Amino acid sequence: MARYALHQVPIKVSVNNDTPVPMSVFKRKNVSFHENSWPSHSSLDFKIASSWTRARPVFCMSVQQASKPKVAISPLSLEDAKEPPLHLYKNKEPYIGTIVSVERVVGPQAPGETCHIVIDHGGNVPYWEGQSYGIIPPGENPKKPGNPQNVRLYSIASTRYGDFFDGKTASLCVRRAVYYDPETGKEDPSKKGVCSNFLCDSKPGDKVQITGPSGKIMLLPEDNPNATHIMIGTGTGVAPFRGYLRRMFMEAVPTFKFSGLAWLFLGVANTDSLLYDDEFSKYLEDYPGNFRYDRALSREERNRNGGKMYVQDKIEEYSDEIFKLLDGGAHIYFCGLKGMMPGIQDTLKRVAESRGERWEEKLLQLKKNKQWHVEVY
């Protein structure tokens, strides 16, 4: 995937709030992040932004951090809660967070723009992997004069420790919503996604209204560290899966030492549209026995019938193995646009019938066993 870095300037970076270290150190020496040594290498991209927040460096460590050893995280008290945090902040009294960085994470040939957005919540809006934040964009609701804009839910794309591993930030994966005139085919500036455009246009230091966290259906079950997790996402639906995988393979979580199988299916338009691809590819390199990664590129690949390759075609390709894993208790997750589900359901039904099973009965059993997790929008 093409990656874009902001202009890098010679600065000093403060690690763990200690004495600033000259940036040139990252080119020659190992850098210590919370007591773990990370080899200096050109593949470790530090994307430098122009603002600073609470003496922490504003760079998005969004790619190729999966090298062993795993990263220490804090505060470990985030592991103590027995139930996930829910609705700590409501629409009428949102928490005011601060934008840390906004980074375009797709290449020039991707249809549309997608941004990775890091928000500082100061540790005051804790969440678990798989939950969502509500974002209230500034301004007045045009349909309800005198009232604020409607809240928009976004799946969180980081673990509870955030991209800085300190429990004070959360990351969102946001695709800028634009509308096109059906007659001219040109962008209609009078119609746009209010919240997505606000977030993608934000600058470090801007304030953002947060509600939540919300959601339980996509929480990562951790009672069995040897379990199988099959993740199927399209576009920005990859967000919760990024959180799962960072927790499994990047972070040194003392209460969750993953030893099972994580299998990610990701459907996008083309190579330039792949999100967090470098990060996932590194997991594949470091943990080949615990991670599988299959991509469906609809504008670049063809399925077995010569049509466009969609994520359901990849599922059908591995259907026998997937069904066996589900029979063995695997969890399966779906996240993305609502339009992804009919094609996936049709594929699963066709496969089930070829195996002499009734899909409706199998689906009911999966839901009863809490193996079936769906979040679409």
CSV table of C-alpha atoms in Angstrom, one decimal:
chain,number,residue,atom,x,y,z
A,1,MET,CA,0.0,0.0,0.0
A,2,ALA,CA,1.3,3.5,-0.8
A,3,ARG,CA,2.1,5.4,2.3
A,4,TYR,CA,2.3,9.2,2.8
A,5,ALA,CA,4.4,10.9,5.4
A,6,LEU,CA,4.2,14.6,6.4
A,7,HIS,CA,7.3,16.6,5.8
A,8,GLN,CA,9.9,15.5,8.3
A,9,VAL,CA,12.0,18.1,10.0
A,10,PRO,CA,14.9,17.8,12.5
A,11,ILE,CA,13.2,17.8,15.9
A,12,LYS,CA,13.6,16.3,19.3
A,13,VAL,CA,11.3,13.6,20.5
A,14,SER,CA,10.4,13.0,24.1
A,15,VAL,CA,9.9,9.3,24.9
A,16,ASN,CA,8.0,8.4,28.1
A,17,ASN,CA,8.2,12.0,29.1
A,18,ASP,CA,12.0,11.7,29.6
A,19,THR,CA,14.8,13.9,28.2
A,20,PRO,CA,14.2,14.7,24.6
A,21,VAL,CA,16.2,12.5,22.2
A,22,PRO,CA,17.5,13.9,18.9
A,23,MET,CA,15.5,12.4,15.9
A,24,SER,CA,18.8,11.2,14.4
A,25,VAL,CA,19.0,8.6,17.1
A,26,PHE,CA,16.1,6.7,15.4
A,27,LYS,CA,18.3,6.1,12.4
A,28,ARG,CA,21.3,4.6,14.2
A,29,LYS,CA,20.3,3.1,17.5
A,30,ASN,CA,17.6,1.0,19.2
A,31,VAL,CA,14.8,3.1,20.7
A,32,SER,CA,13.2,2.1,24.0
A,33,PHE,CA,9.4,2.2,24.1
A,34,HIS,CA,8.3,1.3,27.6
A,35,GLU,CA,11.3,-0.8,28.3
A,36,ASN,CA,11.2,-2.8,25.1
A,37,SER,CA,13.9,-2.3,22.5
A,38,TRP,CA,12.8,-1.7,18.9
A,39,PRO,CA,15.4,-2.1,16.2
A,40,SER,CA,16.0,1.0,14.2
A,41,HIS,CA,15.0,0.2,10.6
A,42,SER,CA,13.8,2.1,7.6
A,43,SER,CA,10.5,0.1,7.7
A,44,LEU,CA,9.6,1.7,11.0
A,45,ASP,CA,7.8,4.8,9.7
A,46,PHE,CA,7.6,7.7,12.1
A,47,LYS,CA,5.1,10.1,10.7
A,48,ILE,CA,5.8,13.5,12.2
A,49,ALA,CA,3.0,16.0,12.7
A,50,SER,CA,3.5,19.7,13.5
A,51,SER,CA,1.8,19.8,16.9
A,52,TRP,CA,2.5,18.3,20.3
A,53,THR,CA,0.2,17.1,23.0
A,54,ARG,CA,1.0,16.7,26.7
A,55,ALA,CA,4.7,16.3,26.0
A,56,ARG,CA,4.1,13.2,23.9
A,57,PRO,CA,5.4,13.1,20.4
A,58,VAL,CA,2.8,13.5,17.8
A,59,PHE,CA,3.6,10.8,15.3
A,60,CYS,CA,1.4,8.0,14.2
A,61,MET,CA,3.1,4.7,14.6
A,62,SER,CA,0.6,3.0,12.3
A,63,VAL,CA,2.8,0.5,10.4
A,64,GLN,CA,5.2,-2.3,10.9
A,65,GLN,CA,5.4,-2.3,14.6
A,66,ALA,CA,4.7,-5.9,15.1
A,67,SER,CA,8.4,-6.9,15.5
A,68,LYS,CA,9.2,-9.0,18.6
A,69,PRO,CA,9.4,-8.4,21.5
A,70,LYS,CA,6.0,-7.0,22.1
A,71,VAL,CA,5.4,-3.5,23.4
A,72,ALA,CA,4.7,-2.9,27.0
A,73,ILE,CA,1.5,-1.1,27.7
A,74,SER,CA,0.1,1.0,30.6
A,75,PRO,CA,-1.7,1.5,32.8
A,76,LEU,CA,-2.4,-2.2,33.4
A,77,SER,CA,-5.4,-1.2,35.5
A,78,LEU,CA,-7.3,-1.1,32.2
A,79,GLU,CA,-7.3,-4.9,32.5
A,80,ASP,CA,-9.0,-4.9,35.9
A,81,ALA,CA,-12.6,-4.1,34.8
A,82,LYS,CA,-14.9,-7.1,34.6
A,83,GLU,CA,-17.4,-5.4,32.4
A,84,PRO,CA,-16.8,-3.1,29.4
A,85,PRO,CA,-17.2,0.7,29.9
A,86,LEU,CA,-20.5,1.8,28.4
A,87,HIS,CA,-22.1,5.3,27.8
A,88,LEU,CA,-19.7,7.2,30.1
A,89,TYR,CA,-20.5,10.4,28.1
A,90,LYS,CA,-24.0,11.2,26.6
A,91,ASN,CA,-25.0,13.4,23.7
A,92,LYS,CA,-26.0,16.2,26.0
A,93,GLU,CA,-22.7,16.1,27.9
A,94,PRO,CA,-20.0,14.8,25.6
A,95,TYR,CA,-16.3,14.6,26.5
A,96,ILE,CA,-14.1,17.2,24.8
A,97,GLY,CA,-11.1,15.5,23.3
A,98,THR,CA,-8.2,16.8,21.3
A,99,ILE,CA,-7.1,15.9,17.8
A,100,VAL,CA,-3.6,14.6,17.9
A,101,SER,CA,-3.0,13.7,14.2
A,102,VAL,CA,-4.9,13.2,10.9
A,103,GLU,CA,-3.2,11.0,8.4
A,104,ARG,CA,-4.4,10.0,4.9
A,105,VAL,CA,-3.8,6.2,4.7
A,106,VAL,CA,-4.8,5.4,1.1
A,107,GLY,CA,-2.9,5.8,-2.1
A,108,PRO,CA,-3.7,8.1,-5.1
A,109,GLN,CA,-5.6,5.5,-7.0
A,110,ALA,CA,-8.0,4.7,-4.1
A,111,PRO,CA,-11.6,5.8,-4.7
A,112,GLY,CA,-12.2,8.4,-2.1
A,113,GLU,CA,-10.1,9.4,0.9
A,114,THR,CA,-9.7,7.6,4.2
A,115,CYS,CA,-7.9,9.0,7.2
A,116,HIS,CA,-6.4,7.6,10.4
A,117,ILE,CA,-7.3,10.0,13.1
A,118,VAL,CA,-5.8,9.9,16.6
A,119,ILE,CA,-7.8,11.6,19.4
A,120,ASP,CA,-6.4,12.4,22.9
A,121,HIS,CA,-9.1,11.6,25.6
A,122,GLY,CA,-6.7,11.9,28.5
A,123,GLY,CA,-7.6,8.5,29.8
A,124,ASN,CA,-11.1,9.7,30.6
A,125,VAL,CA,-13.1,7.8,28.0
A,126,PRO,CA,-11.8,4.2,28.3
A,127,TYR,CA,-13.0,1.5,25.9
A,128,TRP,CA,-12.5,-2.1,25.0
A,129,GLU,CA,-11.5,-3.5,21.6
A,130,GLY,CA,-14.5,-3.7,19.3
A,131,GLN,CA,-16.4,-0.7,20.8
A,132,SER,CA,-17.4,2.5,19.1
A,133,TYR,CA,-17.1,6.2,19.9
A,134,GLY,CA,-19.8,8.7,19.0
A,135,ILE,CA,-18.6,11.9,17.5
A,136,ILE,CA,-20.7,15.1,17.4
A,137,PRO,CA,-19.5,17.5,14.7
A,138,PRO,CA,-19.7,21.2,15.5
A,139,GLY,CA,-22.5,23.4,14.3
A,140,GLU,CA,-26.2,23.5,14.3
A,141,ASN,CA,-28.4,20.7,13.0
A,142,PRO,CA,-30.0,22.2,9.8
A,143,LYS,CA,-33.1,19.9,10.3
A,144,LYS,CA,-33.5,20.9,13.9
A,145,PRO,CA,-32.6,24.6,14.3
A,146,GLY,CA,-31.1,25.3,17.8
A,147,ASN,CA,-30.0,21.7,18.3
A,148,PRO,CA,-26.5,20.3,17.8
A,149,GLN,CA,-25.6,18.1,14.9
A,150,ASN,CA,-26.5,14.4,15.1
A,151,VAL,CA,-24.0,12.0,16.6
A,152,ARG,CA,-22.1,9.7,14.3
A,153,LEU,CA,-20.8,6.3,15.5
A,154,TYR,CA,-17.3,5.1,14.5
A,155,SER,CA,-15.7,1.8,15.3
A,156,ILE,CA,-12.4,2.4,17.3
A,157,ALA,CA,-9.3,1.3,15.3
A,158,SER,CA,-7.0,1.0,18.3
A,159,THR,CA,-6.7,-1.1,21.4
A,160,ARG,CA,-7.7,0.3,24.8
A,161,TYR,CA,-4.1,1.5,25.1
A,162,GLY,CA,-4.2,3.6,21.9
A,163,ASP,CA,-1.5,4.2,19.4
A,164,PHE,CA,0.9,5.5,22.0
A,165,PHE,CA,0.3,2.5,24.3
A,166,ASP,CA,-0.5,4.7,27.3
A,167,GLY,CA,-4.3,4.5,27.5
A,168,LYS,CA,-4.8,8.1,26.6
A,169,THR,CA,-5.7,8.1,22.9
A,170,ALA,CA,-8.1,6.4,20.6
A,171,SER,CA,-7.9,6.0,16.8
A,172,LEU,CA,-10.6,6.2,14.2
A,173,CYS,CA,-10.6,5.1,10.6
A,174,VAL,CA,-12.8,7.5,8.7
A,175,ARG,CA,-13.7,7.6,5.0
A,176,ARG,CA,-14.6,11.1,3.8
A,177,ALA,CA,-18.2,11.0,2.6
A,178,VAL,CA,-18.8,12.9,-0.6
A,179,TYR,CA,-21.8,12.9,-2.9
A,180,TYR,CA,-22.0,13.2,-6.7
A,181,ASP,CA,-24.5,14.7,-9.0
A,182,PRO,CA,-26.2,11.7,-10.9
A,183,GLU,CA,-26.5,13.8,-14.0
A,184,THR,CA,-23.0,15.4,-14.3
A,185,GLY,CA,-21.1,12.8,-12.3
A,186,LYS,CA,-19.3,15.6,-10.5
A,187,GLU,CA,-19.0,16.1,-6.8
A,188,ASP,CA,-21.9,18.1,-5.3
A,189,PRO,CA,-20.4,20.5,-2.8
A,190,SER,CA,-23.9,21.2,-1.3
A,191,LYS,CA,-24.1,17.7,0.0
A,192,LYS,CA,-21.4,16.1,2.1
A,193,GLY,CA,-21.0,13.9,5.1
A,194,VAL,CA,-20.9,16.4,7.9
A,195,CYS,CA,-19.0,14.4,10.5
A,196,SER,CA,-16.6,12.6,8.2
A,197,ASN,CA,-15.5,15.8,6.6
A,198,PHE,CA,-15.1,17.5,9.9
A,199,LEU,CA,-12.8,14.7,11.1
A,200,CYS,CA,-10.8,14.4,7.9
A,201,ASP,CA,-10.3,18.2,7.8
A,202,SER,CA,-9.3,18.5,11.5
A,203,LYS,CA,-5.9,19.7,12.5
A,204,PRO,CA,-3.8,18.8,15.6
A,205,GLY,CA,-5.1,20.7,18.5
A,206,ASP,CA,-8.7,20.9,17.3
A,207,LYS,CA,-11.4,19.9,19.8
A,208,VAL,CA,-13.8,17.1,19.2
A,209,GLN,CA,-17.0,16.1,21.1
A,210,ILE,CA,-17.0,12.4,22.1
A,211,THR,CA,-19.8,10.2,23.4
A,212,GLY,CA,-19.8,6.6,24.5
A,213,PRO,CA,-18.1,4.2,24.4
A,214,SER,CA,-20.9,2.0,23.1
A,215,GLY,CA,-21.4,-1.6,21.8
A,216,LYS,CA,-20.9,-5.1,23.1
A,217,ILE,CA,-21.6,-7.3,20.1
A,218,MET,CA,-18.1,-6.9,18.6
A,219,LEU,CA,-16.1,-7.3,21.8
A,220,LEU,CA,-13.2,-9.7,21.5
A,221,PRO,CA,-13.9,-12.9,23.6
A,222,GLU,CA,-10.7,-13.6,25.6
A,223,ASP,CA,-11.8,-16.5,27.8
A,224,ASN,CA,-10.0,-18.9,25.5
A,225,PRO,CA,-6.6,-17.6,24.3
A,226,ASN,CA,-6.4,-20.6,21.9
A,227,ALA,CA,-9.7,-19.7,20.1
A,228,THR,CA,-10.1,-19.1,16.3
A,229,HIS,CA,-11.3,-15.7,15.2
A,230,ILE,CA,-12.4,-15.2,11.6
A,231,MET,CA,-12.7,-11.5,10.7
A,232,ILE,CA,-14.4,-10.3,7.6
A,233,GLY,CA,-14.4,-6.6,6.8
A,234,THR,CA,-14.8,-4.2,3.9
A,235,GLY,CA,-13.2,-0.7,3.7
A,236,THR,CA,-13.2,1.1,7.1
A,237,GLY,CA,-14.9,-2.0,8.6
A,238,VAL,CA,-11.4,-3.2,9.2
A,239,ALA,CA,-11.2,-0.8,12.2
A,240,PRO,CA,-12.1,-3.1,15.1
A,241,PHE,CA,-10.0,-5.9,13.6
A,242,ARG,CA,-6.9,-3.6,13.7
A,243,GLY,CA,-7.6,-3.3,17.5
A,244,TYR,CA,-8.0,-7.1,17.9
A,245,LEU,CA,-4.7,-7.8,16.1
A,246,ARG,CA,-2.7,-5.2,17.9
A,247,ARG,CA,-3.8,-6.7,21.1
A,248,MET,CA,-3.0,-10.2,19.9
A,249,PHE,CA,0.3,-9.7,18.3
A,250,MET,CA,1.8,-6.3,19.1
A,251,GLU,CA,1.1,-5.6,22.8
A,252,ALA,CA,2.5,-7.4,25.8
A,253,VAL,CA,-0.9,-7.9,27.6
A,254,PRO,CA,-0.2,-9.9,30.7
A,255,THR,CA,-3.8,-11.1,31.0
A,256,PHE,CA,-4.2,-12.2,27.3
A,257,LYS,CA,-1.5,-14.2,25.7
A,258,PHE,CA,-3.0,-15.2,22.4
A,259,SER,CA,-2.1,-18.6,21.0
A,260,GLY,CA,-5.0,-19.3,18.7
A,261,LEU,CA,-5.7,-18.4,15.0
A,262,ALA,CA,-6.7,-15.0,13.7
A,263,TRP,CA,-7.8,-15.0,10.1
A,264,LEU,CA,-8.6,-11.7,8.4
A,265,PHE,CA,-10.5,-11.3,5.1
A,266,LEU,CA,-10.4,-7.7,3.8
A,267,GLY,CA,-12.4,-6.5,0.8
A,268,VAL,CA,-11.4,-3.2,-0.9
A,269,ALA,CA,-11.4,-1.7,-4.4
A,270,ASN,CA,-7.7,-1.9,-5.2
A,271,THR,CA,-4.2,-2.1,-3.8
A,272,ASP,CA,-4.1,1.6,-3.0
A,273,SER,CA,-7.3,1.2,-0.9
A,274,LEU,CA,-5.7,-1.4,1.5
A,275,LEU,CA,-5.8,-0.1,5.1
A,276,TYR,CA,-3.1,-0.9,7.6
A,277,ASP,CA,-1.7,-3.5,5.1
A,278,ASP,CA,1.9,-3.1,6.2
A,279,GLU,CA,0.9,-3.7,9.8
A,280,PHE,CA,-1.0,-6.8,8.9
A,281,SER,CA,1.7,-8.1,6.6
A,282,LYS,CA,4.2,-7.8,9.5
A,283,TYR,CA,2.0,-10.0,11.7
A,284,LEU,CA,1.9,-12.5,8.9
A,285,GLU,CA,5.7,-12.5,8.8
A,286,ASP,CA,6.2,-12.7,12.6
A,287,TYR,CA,3.3,-15.1,13.5
A,288,PRO,CA,2.7,-17.3,10.5
A,289,GLY,CA,1.2,-20.0,12.7
A,290,ASN,CA,-1.3,-17.7,14.3
A,291,PHE,CA,-2.4,-15.3,11.6
A,292,ARG,CA,-3.8,-15.6,8.1
A,293,TYR,CA,-4.6,-12.7,5.8
A,294,ASP,CA,-6.6,-12.8,2.6
A,295,ARG,CA,-7.4,-9.7,0.5
A,296,ALA,CA,-10.1,-9.3,-2.2
A,297,LEU,CA,-9.4,-6.5,-4.6
A,298,SER,CA,-12.6,-6.0,-6.6
A,299,ARG,CA,-11.0,-3.8,-9.3
A,300,GLU,CA,-7.8,-5.7,-9.7
A,301,GLU,CA,-8.7,-9.4,-9.2
A,302,ARG,CA,-11.2,-11.8,-10.8
A,303,ASN,CA,-13.1,-14.6,-9.1
A,304,ARG,CA,-13.3,-18.2,-10.4
A,305,ASN,CA,-16.2,-17.1,-12.7
A,306,GLY,CA,-14.3,-14.2,-14.2
A,307,GLY,CA,-16.2,-11.6,-12.3
A,308,LYS,CA,-14.9,-9.0,-9.8
A,309,MET,CA,-13.3,-10.5,-6.7
A,310,TYR,CA,-15.4,-9.6,-3.7
A,311,VAL,CA,-14.9,-10.7,-0.1
A,312,GLN,CA,-17.6,-13.3,-0.4
A,313,ASP,CA,-15.7,-14.9,-3.2
A,314,LYS,CA,-12.7,-15.3,-0.9
A,315,ILE,CA,-15.0,-16.8,1.7
A,316,GLU,CA,-16.3,-19.3,-0.8
A,317,GLU,CA,-12.8,-20.2,-1.9
A,318,TYR,CA,-12.0,-21.3,1.7
A,319,SER,CA,-15.6,-22.3,2.6
A,320,ASP,CA,-14.9,-25.9,3.7
A,321,GLU,CA,-12.1,-24.8,6.1
A,322,ILE,CA,-14.2,-21.9,7.4
A,323,PHE,CA,-17.2,-24.2,8.1
A,324,LYS,CA,-15.0,-26.8,9.9
A,325,LEU,CA,-13.6,-24.0,12.1
A,326,LEU,CA,-17.1,-22.8,12.9
A,327,ASP,CA,-18.1,-26.3,13.8
A,328,GLY,CA,-15.1,-26.3,16.1
A,329,GLY,CA,-16.3,-23.2,17.9
A,330,ALA,CA,-14.6,-20.4,15.9
A,331,HIS,CA,-15.9,-16.9,16.3
A,332,ILE,CA,-16.8,-15.0,13.1
A,333,TYR,CA,-17.0,-11.2,12.8
A,334,PHE,CA,-18.4,-9.0,10.0
A,335,CYS,CA,-17.9,-5.2,9.9
A,336,GLY,CA,-18.5,-2.7,7.1
A,337,LEU,CA,-21.3,-1.5,4.9
A,338,LYS,CA,-24.7,-3.1,5.1
A,339,GLY,CA,-24.4,-4.0,1.4
A,340,MET,CA,-21.7,-6.6,2.2
A,341,MET,CA,-24.0,-8.9,4.1
A,342,PRO,CA,-26.5,-10.1,1.4
A,343,GLY,CA,-23.8,-11.5,-0.8
A,344,ILE,CA,-22.0,-13.1,2.1
A,345,GLN,CA,-25.2,-14.6,3.5
A,346,ASP,CA,-26.0,-16.0,0.0
A,347,THR,CA,-22.5,-17.5,-0.3
A,348,LEU,CA,-22.7,-19.1,3.2
A,349,LYS,CA,-26.2,-20.5,2.4
A,350,ARG,CA,-25.0,-22.0,-0.8
A,351,VAL,CA,-22.0,-23.6,0.8
A,352,ALA,CA,-24.1,-25.0,3.7
A,353,GLU,CA,-26.6,-26.5,1.3
A,354,SER,CA,-23.7,-28.2,-0.7
A,355,ARG,CA,-22.7,-29.7,2.7
A,356,GLY,CA,-26.2,-31.0,3.3
A,357,GLU,CA,-26.9,-28.4,6.0
A,358,ARG,CA,-29.7,-25.9,6.4
A,359,TRP,CA,-28.1,-22.4,6.7
A,360,GLU,CA,-30.9,-21.0,8.7
A,361,GLU,CA,-30.5,-23.6,11.4
A,362,LYS,CA,-26.8,-23.3,11.4
A,363,LEU,CA,-27.0,-19.5,11.7
A,364,LEU,CA,-29.4,-19.8,14.7
A,365,GLN,CA,-26.9,-22.2,16.4
A,366,LEU,CA,-24.0,-19.8,15.7
A,367,LYS,CA,-25.9,-16.9,17.3
A,368,LYS,CA,-27.0,-19.1,20.2
A,369,ASN,CA,-23.4,-20.0,20.8
A,370,LYS,CA,-22.3,-16.4,20.6
A,371,GLN,CA,-20.0,-17.1,17.7
A,372,TRP,CA,-21.7,-14.7,15.3
A,373,HIS,CA,-20.7,-11.0,15.5
A,374,VAL,CA,-22.1,-8.4,13.1
A,375,GLU,CA,-21.7,-4.6,13.0
A,376,VAL,CA,-22.7,-3.0,9.7
A,377,TYR,CA,-23.7,0.6,8.9
